[in-house]
């Protein structure tokens, strides 16, 4: 403890970590305040103390510790989650934009004061001597980086033990889909008067309308539909991807899962009720074409005709997991891919091949499919999954801008 | 009238509704066990029609609640008539009424607007249980399902200001769904479930004959056979029975005695509602389908 301790670092009992952690922590506190959360300055020493009591390398523990102390209102939870994920990002090669406005604008229109770049003067002058933000500041917690190697290792090359580790890590990722406005109302600060409550409450004042309660639109999570290729060319990734489906189905609100090689099979219930291994065994029985070729077009057609109307309602996001090796008719593929895009809020294509350097979607299937997806992401290692988790988080109100792909050709 | 399955079938037929035995059994059981019936099936196979037919056969009222996203208790159960209450409140104030008087006078049945569910419960409480049709439940949200579950298990509603409305003899509840999403198991468990499929040739023919009696028998057979053939094709949306009946009526309106590929092409919009589907079958295909339909129609005759 040779370095001098600043006045803002709490009393003697507050642990000192060295490095940037404490500074990061305080910055994080300010970020949360800037977002409009109720975080009083005096909880920050408690947070610092709490972090000394837990194994700080475990991100989920750190998350829960901070959340327990810093969030005091239920409606701040999503804000906190977003701030946490934005701020405590493990990789340094992913510079964080502090333009938090883009994050919260739709949710809180009234609050405009955010945490601005760290160099700018905050309301309190003593805090002005905080060092300016640099990239290293964000890179957190050394123990965490021990996982780096695992994070960038291709799923296909992993050993059983590593896959186990990935499975646990996957479960800890904060899976959440974007949200949509439903057509329902709940009590809250909205534009609509809630006449029923108004009458009930104001009767006690002799019918004088002192309170005018309002209602606001209820926000709901979006449903997710996964269509996962388990054909021969994808075999190496099948296991992890099924695990991925299992994780999603168990951590999110409404997930429908399908697998296909040459035929489409719905595995939603299977995955939800059983372990992945049991589900895989069962799918192995019901889906007889594990090693066969892929006919993506026919599969999508089957999906569109039989399932789309049942599962793609209410602004669903579609995850299509395939390497794009198509042995079917490209015309069918383009037609059905377009239909799929038109009936989904967003189509995200996850391709394990995309992670390998130099891959370009030049196979016939991939070239046909590409114009009809809204996002094209790699899914070959854990880092990819984290990226996906972040992307899903950000799927917000607006549908991605789409060009009519067919018109261009 | 609904004493046995055969009697149920007969009653439905008298009402111009051609049902298969499975459906008659489901209805018979639902009436006997006083359980709601849950109908699922493609659009246009006659789910909603059953409710109308039952109401007419039982000579009772039909109360229909069309579901939509955002349907909530104030639109499904009851709502106070706020504008009237406000006016009345001002009158009471002017007359110098006390607070208790206000409360007692403002929240009376007079100011309550009963929505379908409450209407059904009130009618049942009065001893004339209606047929309550909850149409296209898959359009409502999950929250509404949970609410419905509560109503369907107790058949009673408590309005804080007025008290409890309880139906001694519950209404006959018919729920339909087009399967645009899965309905929760908890709700299905309380109901008798029946999947209405596309009908067989004979059944569909009887339906067309019953619903469009002016169509000549040979044309009716041909129309039915044609639609049955269409359903064999790989279509995004196969035509339902409602479409067949519409088509028959359309052909009468056009004074057609038989089908030709040209006529089919001109009127195809009555039976196929997706441009992709219309594109998949061109005039040559019409001819082929028509030929097959002719053979089938003759075989059936």
XYZ file of C-alpha atoms in Angstrom:
710
model
C 0.000 0.000 0.000
C 2.696 2.405 -0.938
C 0.558 4.529 -3.196
C -1.262 7.385 -1.528
C -4.941 6.909 -1.116
C -7.256 9.568 -2.360
C -9.808 11.188 -0.144
C -12.627 9.568 -2.018
C -11.499 6.026 -1.412
C -13.332 5.459 1.822
C -12.051 4.759 5.313
C -9.313 2.486 6.620
C -11.454 -0.613 6.215
C -11.935 -0.097 2.561
C -9.652 -2.529 0.833
C -7.128 -1.298 -1.644
C -6.577 -3.308 -4.754
C -3.904 -1.416 -6.520
C -4.157 -1.163 -10.238
C -7.220 0.299 -11.756
C -9.965 -1.700 -10.135
C -11.043 0.847 -7.565
C -10.991 3.617 -10.078
C -12.953 1.485 -12.450
C -15.421 0.761 -9.733
C -15.987 4.415 -8.999
C -16.305 5.150 -12.667
C -18.862 2.410 -12.874
C -20.775 3.966 -10.006
C -20.841 7.244 -11.858
C -21.960 5.541 -15.012
C -24.895 4.049 -13.168
C -25.789 7.396 -11.646
C -25.476 8.969 -15.029
C -27.992 6.510 -16.354
C -30.487 7.713 -13.797
C -30.163 4.900 -11.304
C -30.398 5.595 -7.609
C -26.818 4.974 -6.571
C -25.740 7.098 -3.669
C -22.066 7.817 -3.281
C -21.892 6.156 0.117
C -22.605 2.675 -1.172
C -19.442 2.644 -3.231
C -17.124 1.873 -0.270
C -19.466 -0.980 0.598
C -19.202 -2.268 -2.928
C -15.423 -2.115 -2.770
C -15.527 -3.969 0.529
C -17.888 -6.546 -0.871
C -15.635 -7.240 -3.815
C -12.850 -8.107 -1.416
C -15.042 -10.763 0.129
C -15.788 -12.647 -3.052
C -13.773 -14.382 -5.686
C -13.537 -11.484 -8.020
C -12.503 -13.513 -11.017
C -15.933 -14.990 -11.267
C -17.775 -12.484 -13.273
C -21.203 -13.633 -12.212
C -20.308 -13.273 -8.524
C -18.990 -9.800 -9.084
C -22.132 -8.997 -10.993
C -24.430 -10.163 -8.227
C -22.423 -8.499 -5.513
C -22.516 -5.153 -7.262
C -26.132 -5.549 -8.198
C -27.197 -6.372 -4.679
C -25.596 -3.223 -3.349
C -26.091 -0.764 -6.143
C -29.604 -1.469 -7.332
C -32.399 -0.508 -5.017
C -35.304 -0.306 -7.404
C -36.583 -3.110 -9.564
C -36.893 -0.917 -12.605
C -33.211 -0.068 -12.427
C -32.290 -3.692 -13.018
C -32.203 -3.579 -16.815
C -30.215 -0.356 -16.687
C -27.748 -1.925 -14.342
C -27.423 -5.000 -16.513
C -26.730 -2.925 -19.544
C -24.240 -0.750 -17.728
C -22.519 -3.789 -16.289
C -22.161 -5.514 -19.593
C -20.996 -2.393 -21.274
C -18.494 -1.477 -18.645
C -16.997 -4.711 -17.373
C -16.068 -6.150 -20.667
C -13.232 -8.579 -20.501
C -11.548 -8.010 -23.798
C -9.413 -4.973 -24.290
C -9.508 -5.203 -28.048
C -13.085 -4.141 -28.046
C -12.999 -0.460 -27.184
C -16.054 0.722 -25.391
C -17.910 3.719 -26.565
C -18.988 5.775 -23.635
C -21.828 7.157 -25.638
C -24.322 5.593 -23.327
C -27.071 7.701 -24.758
C -27.588 5.200 -27.519
C -28.267 2.597 -24.878
C -30.903 4.203 -22.801
C -32.502 6.790 -25.007
C -35.573 4.748 -25.850
C -36.196 3.750 -22.287
C -35.787 6.999 -20.441
C -36.597 9.971 -22.537
C -36.830 12.481 -19.742
C -33.361 12.021 -18.319
C -30.758 13.545 -20.497
C -27.767 13.829 -18.192
C -25.475 10.917 -18.772
C -21.967 10.194 -17.899
C -20.076 12.140 -20.462
C -16.506 11.428 -21.448
C -14.394 11.208 -18.368
C -12.384 14.307 -19.092
C -15.371 16.585 -18.869
C -16.181 18.363 -15.641
C -18.694 16.614 -13.445
C -20.989 18.479 -11.104
C -18.610 17.938 -8.209
C -15.221 19.545 -8.634
C -13.226 17.229 -6.428
C -13.892 14.447 -8.862
C -12.370 16.399 -11.693
C -8.896 15.052 -10.971
C -9.916 11.579 -12.019
C -7.619 10.350 -14.746
C -8.977 10.460 -18.254
C -10.402 7.312 -19.659
C -7.986 5.056 -21.445
C -8.521 1.660 -22.899
C -6.602 -0.235 -20.258
C -8.971 1.102 -17.695
C -11.725 -1.023 -19.047
C -9.694 -4.205 -19.199
C -10.573 -5.738 -15.914
C -9.430 -8.297 -13.431
C -6.397 -10.398 -14.284
C -7.879 -13.733 -13.229
C -10.521 -13.276 -15.775
C -8.046 -13.164 -18.603
C -6.947 -16.695 -17.791
C -9.937 -17.704 -19.790
C -8.818 -15.804 -22.835
C -7.218 -18.826 -24.427
C -10.400 -20.818 -24.055
C -12.450 -17.997 -25.353
C -10.785 -17.987 -28.728
C -10.394 -21.714 -29.182
C -12.528 -23.257 -31.880
C -15.305 -25.429 -30.476
C -14.392 -28.150 -32.924
C -10.903 -28.480 -31.468
C -11.904 -28.608 -27.826
C -11.518 -31.536 -25.519
C -14.349 -32.840 -23.407
C -13.138 -30.962 -20.343
C -12.906 -27.721 -22.217
C -16.392 -28.185 -23.561
C -17.594 -28.676 -20.016
C -15.980 -25.375 -19.069
C -17.567 -23.700 -22.052
C -20.921 -25.061 -21.030
C -20.611 -23.465 -17.621
C -19.399 -20.198 -19.079
C -22.221 -20.183 -21.547
C -24.737 -20.470 -18.760
C -23.256 -17.424 -17.133
C -23.608 -15.208 -20.143
C -26.436 -12.796 -19.618
C -28.830 -14.064 -22.276
C -31.610 -11.696 -22.985
C -33.380 -10.709 -26.119
C -34.333 -7.261 -27.147
C -37.685 -6.017 -26.085
C -40.817 -5.023 -27.847
C -43.750 -2.854 -26.962
C -46.751 -5.014 -26.284
C -50.329 -3.841 -26.647
C -50.984 -4.090 -22.964
C -50.774 -1.382 -20.354
C -49.447 -1.345 -16.841
C -49.561 1.346 -14.184
C -46.711 3.756 -14.682
C -45.646 7.057 -16.075
C -47.264 7.017 -19.452
C -49.473 9.236 -21.516
C -52.745 7.429 -20.857
C -54.959 8.250 -17.927
C -55.949 5.285 -15.856
C -59.556 6.175 -15.175
C -60.315 3.086 -13.172
C -57.595 3.825 -10.655
C -58.374 7.519 -10.761
C -61.947 6.940 -9.626
C -61.039 4.467 -6.946
C -58.313 6.601 -5.452
C -60.034 9.924 -5.625
C -63.276 8.821 -4.008
C -61.628 9.250 -0.650
C -61.176 12.936 -1.387
C -64.892 13.343 -1.998
C -64.665 12.935 -5.740
C -62.146 15.716 -6.202
C -59.600 14.570 -8.748
C -56.380 15.123 -6.878
C -54.519 12.172 -8.324
C -54.388 11.400 -11.999
C -52.747 8.018 -12.284
C -51.487 7.067 -15.730
C -50.695 3.895 -17.586
C -47.798 3.029 -19.770
C -47.165 0.430 -22.412
C -45.954 -2.878 -21.097
C -42.573 -3.932 -22.390
C -42.043 -7.591 -23.144
C -39.108 -9.666 -24.266
C -39.046 -10.853 -27.841
C -39.489 -14.518 -28.630
C -36.548 -16.326 -30.210
C -36.598 -19.053 -32.841
C -33.472 -21.177 -33.399
C -33.046 -23.201 -36.540
C -29.919 -25.286 -36.203
C -28.135 -27.273 -38.910
C -26.866 -30.639 -37.640
C -25.866 -32.144 -40.948
C -22.532 -33.787 -41.742
C -20.617 -30.621 -42.447
C -21.701 -29.149 -39.119
C -21.095 -32.253 -37.079
C -18.095 -30.831 -35.252
C -20.181 -28.017 -33.848
C -23.394 -29.884 -33.215
C -22.768 -30.683 -29.609
C -21.851 -27.187 -28.568
C -24.663 -25.699 -30.552
C -27.177 -27.998 -28.935
C -25.775 -26.932 -25.630
C -26.223 -23.398 -26.789
C -29.874 -24.109 -27.640
C -30.339 -25.666 -24.237
C -28.848 -22.657 -22.500
C -31.034 -20.283 -24.424
C -34.159 -22.313 -23.819
C -33.498 -22.366 -20.110
C -32.541 -18.779 -19.597
C -34.879 -16.870 -21.783
C -38.517 -16.252 -21.882
C -39.705 -17.970 -25.012
C -37.424 -20.024 -27.222
C -38.462 -22.359 -30.007
C -35.746 -24.687 -31.293
C -35.564 -26.662 -34.488
C -32.817 -28.844 -35.906
C -32.385 -30.020 -39.441
C -30.154 -32.062 -41.658
C -32.461 -33.002 -44.464
C -35.638 -32.806 -42.430
C -36.766 -30.279 -39.924
C -37.459 -31.471 -36.394
C -38.839 -29.398 -33.604
C -36.912 -29.996 -30.411
C -38.316 -27.225 -28.227
C -39.860 -29.429 -25.599
C -37.104 -32.008 -25.753
C -34.460 -29.452 -25.010
C -36.363 -27.706 -22.320
C -37.168 -30.796 -20.320
C -34.050 -32.888 -20.603
C -30.343 -32.537 -20.461
C -28.609 -31.806 -23.717
C -27.161 -35.293 -23.859
C -30.553 -36.893 -23.498
C -31.991 -34.492 -26.031
C -29.175 -35.250 -28.457
C -29.715 -38.957 -28.091
C -33.388 -38.522 -28.775
C -32.795 -36.245 -31.721
C -30.298 -38.756 -32.997
C -33.104 -41.255 -32.992
C -35.785 -39.115 -34.508
C -33.559 -37.328 -36.979
C -32.031 -40.071 -39.037
C -29.935 -37.932 -41.286
C -27.083 -36.749 -39.130
C -24.456 -37.445 -41.691
C -26.472 -36.587 -44.772
C -26.216 -33.494 -46.896
C -28.084 -30.300 -46.275
C -30.975 -28.943 -48.214
C -31.373 -25.609 -46.556
C -33.985 -24.344 -48.981
C -36.311 -27.316 -48.457
C -35.836 -27.078 -44.725
C -36.730 -23.424 -44.660
C -39.726 -24.176 -46.803
C -40.882 -26.788 -44.379
C -40.368 -24.318 -41.565
C -42.204 -21.536 -43.353
C -45.140 -23.693 -44.275
C -45.566 -25.675 -41.116
C -44.196 -23.613 -38.305
C -43.660 -19.978 -39.216
C -47.241 -18.972 -38.505
C -47.149 -20.664 -35.160
C -43.831 -19.494 -33.810
C -42.893 -16.304 -35.618
C -45.567 -14.063 -34.141
C -45.023 -11.151 -31.808
C -41.805 -9.824 -33.255
C -39.715 -12.977 -33.048
C -36.001 -12.977 -33.769
C -34.737 -15.907 -35.845
C -31.320 -17.460 -35.311
C -30.274 -19.546 -38.275
C -27.226 -21.663 -37.493
C -25.650 -23.254 -40.536
C -22.448 -23.233 -42.537
C -24.343 -22.559 -45.743
C -23.359 -25.758 -47.558
C -26.519 -26.258 -49.542
C -27.130 -29.173 -51.834
C -30.658 -28.243 -52.771
C -32.206 -25.941 -55.308
C -30.858 -22.365 -54.962
C -34.138 -20.892 -56.242
C -36.079 -22.554 -53.465
C -33.487 -21.345 -50.993
C -33.692 -17.724 -52.049
C -37.490 -17.771 -52.106
C -37.824 -19.335 -48.697
C -35.036 -17.283 -47.152
C -36.834 -14.172 -48.257
C -40.095 -15.399 -46.802
C -38.315 -16.185 -43.574
C -36.841 -12.719 -43.413
C -40.164 -11.083 -44.151
C -41.877 -12.934 -41.350
C -39.161 -12.459 -38.732
C -38.363 -9.275 -36.935
C -34.717 -9.994 -37.478
C -32.813 -12.899 -38.992
C -29.378 -13.588 -37.540
C -27.223 -16.086 -39.392
C -24.580 -17.738 -37.241
C -21.867 -19.456 -39.213
C -18.995 -21.386 -37.599
C -16.883 -21.043 -40.733
C -16.982 -17.277 -40.563
C -14.588 -17.364 -37.638
C -11.762 -18.861 -39.669
C -9.563 -16.278 -41.264
C -10.113 -15.692 -44.926
C -13.519 -17.290 -45.073
C -15.832 -15.676 -47.547
C -19.404 -16.756 -48.111
C -18.762 -17.933 -51.638
C -20.431 -21.312 -51.583
C -23.594 -21.282 -53.589
C -25.868 -21.651 -50.582
C -24.108 -18.970 -48.604
C -24.168 -16.498 -51.473
C -27.893 -17.031 -51.936
C -28.663 -16.833 -48.240
C -26.595 -13.797 -47.404
C -28.828 -11.074 -48.867
C -31.732 -12.267 -46.751
C -30.164 -12.101 -43.319
C -29.927 -9.039 -41.132
C -26.823 -10.068 -39.244
C -24.073 -12.446 -40.216
C -21.964 -13.582 -37.285
C -19.361 -16.241 -36.557
C -20.118 -18.856 -33.939
C -17.001 -20.937 -33.516
C -15.767 -19.980 -30.089
C -16.843 -18.539 -26.811
C -15.928 -14.995 -27.739
C -18.381 -15.279 -30.623
C -21.096 -16.347 -28.239
C -20.423 -13.374 -26.026
C -20.686 -11.138 -29.015
C -24.002 -12.734 -29.859
C -25.257 -12.246 -26.325
C -24.444 -8.557 -26.619
C -26.082 -8.253 -29.997
C -29.263 -9.939 -28.809
C -29.301 -7.577 -25.900
C -29.353 -4.653 -28.221
C -32.147 -5.785 -30.503
C -34.417 -2.902 -29.743
C -37.482 -1.273 -31.118
C -36.350 -0.661 -34.588
C -36.296 -3.274 -37.241
C -32.994 -3.279 -39.085
C -33.088 -1.414 -42.350
C -33.486 -3.847 -45.190
C -32.860 -3.607 -48.841
C -35.028 -5.660 -51.098
C -32.391 -8.189 -52.008
C -34.247 -9.671 -54.948
C -34.496 -6.309 -56.686
C -30.766 -5.956 -56.946
C -29.998 -9.146 -58.831
C -81.383 -33.188 -28.198
C -77.846 -33.847 -27.009
C -78.627 -36.972 -24.995
C -76.463 -39.326 -26.995
C -73.746 -38.975 -29.575
C -76.172 -39.961 -32.305
C -78.691 -37.419 -31.110
C -75.948 -34.792 -31.118
C -75.024 -35.668 -34.686
C -78.661 -35.484 -35.686
C -79.183 -32.121 -33.963
C -76.146 -30.673 -35.665
C -77.366 -31.926 -39.009
C -80.749 -30.323 -38.427
C -78.866 -27.088 -37.929
C -77.185 -27.572 -41.303
C -73.854 -28.422 -39.715
C -72.312 -31.601 -41.052
C -70.095 -33.028 -38.330
C -68.026 -36.144 -38.100
C -68.580 -38.497 -35.235
C -65.473 -37.431 -33.350
C -66.632 -33.851 -33.258
C -70.124 -34.847 -32.153
C -68.561 -36.900 -29.376
C -66.503 -33.948 -28.194
C -69.548 -31.697 -28.115
C -71.649 -34.334 -26.394
C -69.010 -34.828 -23.715
C -68.470 -31.124 -23.216
C -72.169 -30.576 -22.618
C -72.373 -33.568 -20.307
C -69.276 -32.827 -18.279
C -69.871 -29.077 -18.359
C -66.392 -28.434 -19.617
C -65.254 -25.879 -22.155
C -64.395 -27.172 -25.624
C -61.148 -26.132 -27.198
C -61.146 -26.245 -30.997
C -57.991 -25.973 -32.989
C -57.653 -26.195 -36.740
C -56.677 -24.361 -39.879
C -58.574 -21.232 -40.771
C -61.921 -21.861 -42.416
C -62.766 -25.354 -41.196
C -65.854 -24.282 -39.269
C -64.661 -23.708 -35.732
C -66.618 -20.545 -35.091
C -69.656 -21.945 -36.830
C -70.079 -24.633 -34.176
C -70.765 -22.031 -31.523
C -73.478 -20.435 -33.628
C -75.015 -23.801 -34.341
C -74.999 -24.813 -30.673
C -76.594 -21.558 -29.592
C -79.290 -21.955 -32.164
C -79.918 -25.620 -31.318
C -80.107 -24.907 -27.599
C -82.183 -21.835 -28.304
C -79.957 -19.658 -26.178
C -77.912 -16.538 -26.688
C -74.503 -16.524 -28.289
C -71.982 -14.214 -26.678
C -68.887 -13.811 -28.744
C -65.597 -12.480 -27.597
C -63.097 -11.875 -30.353
C -59.577 -11.951 -28.963
C -56.816 -9.597 -30.008
C -53.397 -8.662 -28.735
C -53.783 -6.373 -25.763
C -57.238 -7.638 -24.777
C -57.520 -6.998 -21.050
C -60.054 -7.345 -18.308
C -61.636 -3.949 -18.941
C -62.530 -5.050 -22.462
C -63.324 -8.654 -21.591
C -65.015 -8.464 -18.208
C -66.367 -5.086 -17.211
C -65.620 -1.400 -17.169
C -67.221 1.456 -15.324
C -68.859 4.070 -17.466
C -66.572 6.927 -16.507
C -68.114 9.805 -18.465
C -71.514 9.091 -16.937
C -69.991 8.676 -13.515
C -68.241 12.014 -13.841
C -71.429 13.810 -14.817
C -73.315 12.169 -12.016
C -70.549 13.066 -9.605
C -70.880 16.741 -10.477
C -74.659 16.528 -9.945
C -74.163 14.941 -6.560
C -71.678 17.634 -5.625
C -74.109 20.340 -6.617
C -76.785 18.777 -4.454
C -74.365 18.669 -1.530
C -74.307 14.919 -1.083
C -72.090 13.375 1.576
C -69.061 11.312 0.782
C -70.805 8.051 1.668
C -73.760 8.899 -0.510
C -71.441 9.598 -3.390
C -69.690 6.310 -3.043
C -72.940 4.416 -2.729
C -74.515 6.111 -5.719
C -71.582 6.187 -8.092
C -70.664 2.532 -8.064
C -73.939 0.879 -8.906
C -74.880 -1.607 -11.569
C -76.262 1.294 -13.580
C -72.763 2.552 -14.299
C -71.238 -0.824 -14.965
C -70.669 -1.816 -18.557
C -70.673 -5.585 -18.780
C -68.296 -6.980 -21.369
C -68.678 -10.472 -22.880
C -67.409 -12.520 -19.947
C -69.524 -10.720 -17.374
C -72.530 -10.795 -19.688
C -72.190 -14.542 -19.965
C -71.829 -14.970 -16.212
C -74.816 -12.732 -15.502
C -77.011 -14.599 -17.948
C -75.924 -17.869 -16.358
C -76.625 -16.513 -12.907
C -80.135 -15.682 -14.115
C -80.659 -19.287 -15.119
C -80.220 -18.936 -18.887
C -76.638 -19.999 -19.570
C -75.576 -18.740 -22.993
C -73.024 -20.109 -25.410
C -69.818 -18.174 -24.818
C -67.536 -18.142 -27.819
C -63.957 -17.094 -27.120
C -62.724 -16.737 -30.644
C -59.099 -16.968 -31.784
C -57.606 -17.117 -28.345
C -54.131 -17.399 -29.870
C -54.361 -13.709 -30.758
C -54.620 -12.630 -27.117
C -51.503 -12.533 -24.961
C -50.411 -14.986 -22.303
C -51.589 -12.650 -19.556
C -55.116 -12.898 -20.813
C -54.900 -16.664 -20.869
C -54.026 -16.657 -17.191
C -56.979 -14.418 -16.485
C -59.277 -16.656 -18.486
C -58.035 -19.666 -16.593
C -59.290 -18.102 -13.394
C -62.714 -17.348 -14.825
C -63.090 -20.780 -16.383
C -62.278 -22.628 -13.198
C -64.652 -20.737 -10.906
C -67.209 -19.161 -13.194
C -67.442 -16.306 -10.802
C -66.282 -12.729 -10.727
C -65.929 -10.351 -7.849
C -66.447 -6.687 -8.517
C -65.100 -4.918 -5.447
C -67.859 -2.293 -5.317
C -70.766 -4.566 -6.133
C -70.020 -8.068 -4.940
C -69.707 -11.455 -6.552
C -71.457 -12.709 -9.646
C -71.533 -16.473 -9.656
C -72.918 -18.719 -12.353
C -74.619 -21.774 -10.868
C -74.950 -23.377 -14.278
C -71.874 -22.278 -16.165
C -72.200 -21.091 -19.743
C -71.250 -23.410 -22.585
C -67.775 -22.228 -23.410
C -66.228 -22.694 -26.832
C -62.652 -21.616 -27.368
C -61.082 -21.547 -30.808
C -57.488 -21.130 -31.882
C -55.785 -20.893 -35.250
C -52.504 -22.042 -33.746
C -50.543 -18.910 -34.472
C -48.981 -19.702 -31.139
C -49.184 -22.449 -28.574
C -51.844 -22.094 -25.923
C -50.637 -22.919 -22.443
C -51.163 -26.459 -21.240
C -52.898 -25.309 -18.078
C -55.755 -23.904 -20.078
C -55.970 -26.827 -22.462
C -56.074 -29.220 -19.552
C -59.345 -27.759 -18.365
C -60.961 -28.176 -21.746
C -62.035 -30.917 -24.073
C -59.684 -30.645 -26.992
C -60.674 -31.278 -30.554
C -58.614 -30.776 -33.687
C -60.824 -30.017 -36.669
C -59.187 -31.301 -39.800
C -59.985 -30.677 -43.431
C -63.028 -32.816 -44.235
C -63.170 -35.907 -46.397
C -64.647 -35.663 -49.874
C -68.046 -36.971 -48.824
C -68.246 -34.713 -45.821
C -67.181 -31.648 -47.719
C -69.646 -32.447 -50.475
C -72.493 -32.640 -47.966
C -71.382 -29.339 -46.493
C -71.358 -27.661 -49.894
C -74.767 -29.127 -50.684
C -76.111 -27.941 -47.354
C -74.625 -24.450 -47.482
C -75.039 -23.739 -51.191
C -78.177 -25.654 -52.079
C -78.531 -24.051 -55.499
C -75.403 -25.629 -56.886
C -76.143 -28.527 -59.195
C -74.995 -31.855 -57.776
C -72.488 -32.502 -60.551
C -70.874 -29.064 -60.151
C -70.809 -29.457 -56.379
C -68.962 -32.740 -56.776
C -66.511 -31.209 -59.193
C -65.819 -28.191 -56.986
C -65.285 -30.394 -53.982
C -62.995 -32.744 -55.866
C -61.009 -29.796 -57.211
C -60.484 -28.283 -53.771
C -59.566 -31.672 -52.371
C -56.946 -31.979 -55.106
C -55.627 -28.506 -54.319
C -55.075 -29.515 -50.708
C -52.807 -32.298 -51.898
C -50.489 -29.730 -53.465
C -47.668 -28.061 -51.643
C -49.402 -24.783 -50.862
C -48.543 -22.141 -48.308
C -52.198 -21.846 -47.351
C -54.559 -24.571 -48.449
C -58.203 -23.530 -48.974
C -60.615 -24.197 -46.108
C -64.231 -25.287 -46.252
C -65.314 -21.675 -46.064
C -63.434 -21.092 -49.324
C -65.125 -24.054 -50.982
C -68.542 -22.717 -50.059
C -67.597 -19.223 -51.218
C -66.382 -20.627 -54.472
C -69.587 -22.544 -55.037
C -71.600 -19.382 -54.421
C -69.294 -17.411 -56.694
C -69.797 -19.875 -59.520
C -73.563 -19.670 -59.118
C -73.341 -15.898 -59.233
C -71.375 -16.223 -62.472
C -73.971 -18.633 -63.860
C -71.477 -21.406 -64.400
C -72.641 -24.967 -64.830
C -69.238 -26.588 -64.944
C -65.543 -25.832 -64.470
C -63.053 -24.951 -67.167
C -59.424 -23.920 -66.721
C -60.376 -20.359 -67.749
C -63.127 -20.091 -65.165
C -60.845 -21.529 -62.507
C -58.198 -18.972 -63.351
C -60.657 -16.093 -63.176
C -62.091 -17.112 -59.838
C -58.976 -18.526 -58.208
C -58.810 -15.515 -55.862
C -61.823 -16.906 -54.024
C -59.980 -20.032 -52.922
C -56.282 -19.141 -52.886
C -55.216 -16.069 -50.967
C -51.450 -16.044 -51.470
C -49.809 -14.779 -54.633
C -47.080 -17.429 -54.335
C -49.685 -20.161 -54.273
C -51.437 -18.768 -57.320
C -48.139 -18.577 -59.136
C -47.270 -22.204 -58.409
C -50.307 -23.386 -60.314
C -50.612 -22.028 -63.825
C -53.200 -22.814 -66.445
C -51.599 -26.102 -67.455
C -51.708 -27.271 -63.865
C -55.339 -26.189 -63.641
C -56.108 -28.498 -66.516
C -54.295 -31.401 -64.864
C -55.958 -30.824 -61.502
C -59.279 -30.460 -63.202
C -58.850 -33.762 -65.023
C -58.010 -35.552 -61.818
C -60.922 -33.853 -60.058
C -63.311 -34.973 -62.832
C -62.237 -38.575 -62.454
C -62.586 -38.432 -58.680
C -65.954 -36.723 -58.868
C -67.244 -39.426 -61.186
C -65.832 -42.175 -59.037
C -67.564 -40.716 -56.000
C -70.845 -40.353 -57.863
